[in-house]
Amino acid sequence: MNKVYLGVDWGRRRVGVAVSDELGRMAHPLSTLEPKSLAGLVQTLADLARERGASAVVLGLPKNMNGTEGESAAAVRRLAEDLEIAGLKVIFWDERLSSWEAESRLREGGGPRRSKGRVDRAAAALLLQAFLDKERADNL
């Protein structure tokens, strides 16, 4: 059974994208997008989802540390609405500290610390992996 998911870490300048394997067990960084418009981003994500055979998009929902939603969360919710209009199933995932964790792991692994887009792809993979791990635990 195909359980491919796209993971999306939205940012004002860059959007990190990750994809799972066909069993829905492992997340892998895929790409970093630099969209010029919301419509362009929606089209690109819809195209990627179709190309990869993704059953849903796991969209990182940025929350404040106290759990409230701010300005960025409102932008992500608008993106989700447009993705759903484009025919994609959207699953929100709390992404608090995902970029910080991604940057920390990249720093520990050596190599360029802040290469453009690398943190965004890694953050997308981390949030998608957290979702996949929770899905697997819930189905045991």
Short mmCIF file of C-alpha atoms in Angstrom, two decimals:
data_model
loop_
_atom_site.label_atom_id
_atom_site.label_comp_id
_atom_site.label_asym_id
_atom_site.label_seq_id
_atom_site.Cartn_x
_atom_site.Cartn_y
_atom_site.Cartn_z
CA MET A 1 0.00 0.00 0.00
CA ASN A 2 1.35 3.40 -1.04
CA LYS A 3 1.70 5.75 1.93
CA VAL A 4 3.81 8.50 0.38
CA TYR A 5 3.57 11.90 2.05
CA LEU A 6 5.08 15.28 1.24
CA GLY A 7 6.35 17.26 4.20
CA VAL A 8 6.32 21.05 3.86
CA ASP A 9 8.13 23.56 6.08
CA TRP A 10 6.75 26.95 5.01
CA GLY A 11 8.81 30.10 5.29
CA ARG A 12 8.35 33.63 4.01
CA ARG A 13 11.35 33.34 1.67
CA ARG A 14 11.94 29.62 1.30
CA VAL A 15 9.83 26.48 1.60
CA GLY A 16 11.47 23.20 2.51
CA VAL A 17 10.00 20.03 1.04
CA ALA A 18 10.56 16.41 2.06
CA VAL A 19 9.07 13.14 0.85
CA SER A 20 8.50 9.81 2.53
CA ASP A 21 9.26 6.39 1.14
CA GLU A 22 6.39 4.32 -0.26
CA LEU A 23 5.84 2.56 3.06
CA GLY A 24 5.48 5.84 4.95
CA ARG A 25 8.37 5.02 7.27
CA MET A 26 11.28 7.30 6.35
CA ALA A 27 11.35 10.97 5.42
CA HIS A 28 13.97 12.33 3.03
CA PRO A 29 14.78 15.98 2.21
CA LEU A 30 13.62 16.71 -1.33
CA SER A 31 14.01 20.36 -2.31
CA THR A 32 13.88 23.97 -1.29
CA LEU A 33 11.47 26.21 -3.13
CA GLU A 34 11.68 29.98 -3.46
CA PRO A 35 8.15 30.79 -4.60
CA LYS A 36 7.30 34.12 -6.18
CA SER A 37 3.60 33.79 -5.36
CA LEU A 38 1.15 31.70 -3.36
CA ALA A 39 -0.42 30.42 -6.59
CA GLY A 40 3.00 29.36 -7.88
CA LEU A 41 3.79 27.56 -4.63
CA VAL A 42 0.46 25.73 -4.68
CA GLN A 43 1.03 24.64 -8.27
CA THR A 44 4.56 23.43 -7.56
CA LEU A 45 3.48 21.48 -4.46
CA ALA A 46 0.52 19.97 -6.34
CA ASP A 47 2.86 18.92 -9.16
CA LEU A 48 5.35 17.39 -6.70
CA ALA A 49 2.57 15.53 -4.88
CA ARG A 50 1.29 14.06 -8.15
CA GLU A 51 4.79 13.17 -9.41
CA ARG A 52 5.62 11.39 -6.15
CA GLY A 53 2.18 9.81 -5.73
CA ALA A 54 1.67 11.49 -2.36
CA SER A 55 -1.59 10.73 -0.59
CA ALA A 56 -1.34 13.88 1.56
CA VAL A 57 0.75 16.93 2.36
CA VAL A 58 1.97 17.20 5.96
CA LEU A 59 2.14 20.94 6.44
CA GLY A 60 4.14 22.37 9.32
CA LEU A 61 1.95 24.70 11.39
CA PRO A 62 4.10 27.30 13.14
CA LYS A 63 2.97 27.89 16.71
CA ASN A 64 4.29 30.09 19.44
CA MET A 65 5.94 28.33 22.37
CA ASN A 66 2.73 28.74 24.39
CA GLY A 67 0.76 26.90 21.71
CA THR A 68 -1.01 29.90 20.23
CA GLU A 69 -1.01 30.66 16.53
CA GLY A 70 0.47 33.85 15.16
CA GLU A 71 0.79 35.62 11.84
CA SER A 72 2.80 32.84 10.19
CA ALA A 73 0.18 30.23 11.12
CA ALA A 74 -2.47 32.32 9.36
CA ALA A 75 -0.35 32.31 6.18
CA VAL A 76 0.08 28.52 6.43
CA ARG A 77 -3.67 28.06 6.87
CA ARG A 78 -4.24 30.12 3.68
CA LEU A 79 -1.76 27.87 1.87
CA ALA A 80 -3.60 24.80 3.17
CA GLU A 81 -6.93 26.11 1.85
CA ASP A 82 -5.44 26.59 -1.60
CA LEU A 83 -3.80 23.14 -1.54
CA GLU A 84 -7.16 21.59 -0.67
CA ILE A 85 -8.81 23.49 -3.52
CA ALA A 86 -6.09 21.99 -5.76
CA GLY A 87 -7.29 18.56 -4.64
CA LEU A 88 -4.67 17.71 -2.02
CA LYS A 89 -5.35 16.35 1.43
CA VAL A 90 -3.59 18.49 4.05
CA ILE A 91 -2.54 17.35 7.50
CA PHE A 92 -1.26 20.01 9.92
CA TRP A 93 1.72 19.17 12.09
CA ASP A 94 3.07 21.30 14.95
CA GLU A 95 6.47 22.41 13.77
CA ARG A 96 7.70 24.23 16.84
CA LEU A 97 11.50 24.20 16.95
CA SER A 98 11.85 22.14 13.75
CA SER A 99 14.14 24.68 12.08
CA TRP A 100 16.19 25.06 15.25
CA GLU A 101 16.54 21.27 15.54
CA ALA A 102 17.44 20.96 11.86
CA GLU A 103 20.13 23.61 12.16
CA SER A 104 21.48 21.97 15.31
CA ARG A 105 21.69 18.55 13.65
CA LEU A 106 23.36 19.97 10.55
CA ARG A 107 25.90 21.76 12.73
CA GLU A 108 26.65 18.50 14.60
CA GLY A 109 27.07 16.66 11.29
CA GLY A 110 29.69 19.10 10.01
CA GLY A 111 29.71 20.71 6.59
CA PRO A 112 28.30 24.11 5.73
CA ARG A 113 26.26 25.38 8.62
CA ARG A 114 23.79 27.58 6.86
CA SER A 115 23.82 26.76 3.17
CA LYS A 116 20.85 28.34 1.48
CA GLY A 117 17.86 26.05 1.76
CA ARG A 118 19.64 23.18 3.50
CA VAL A 119 18.03 23.94 6.87
CA ASP A 120 14.60 24.29 5.21
CA ARG A 121 14.81 20.85 3.58
CA ALA A 122 16.08 19.30 6.79
CA ALA A 123 13.29 20.92 8.83
CA ALA A 124 10.71 19.55 6.37
CA ALA A 125 12.22 16.08 6.75
CA LEU A 126 12.22 16.34 10.55
CA LEU A 127 8.58 17.38 10.78
CA LEU A 128 7.56 14.71 8.29
CA GLN A 129 9.53 12.05 10.18
CA ALA A 130 7.84 13.06 13.45
CA PHE A 131 4.46 12.66 11.75
CA LEU A 132 5.41 9.27 10.29
CA ASP A 133 6.69 8.04 13.67
CA LYS A 134 3.43 9.08 15.36
CA GLU A 135 1.34 7.41 12.63
CA ARG A 136 3.30 4.18 13.00
CA ALA A 137 3.02 4.24 16.83
CA ASP A 138 -0.73 4.87 16.61
CA ASN A 139 -1.19 1.88 14.30
CA LEU A 140 0.71 -0.67 16.41
#
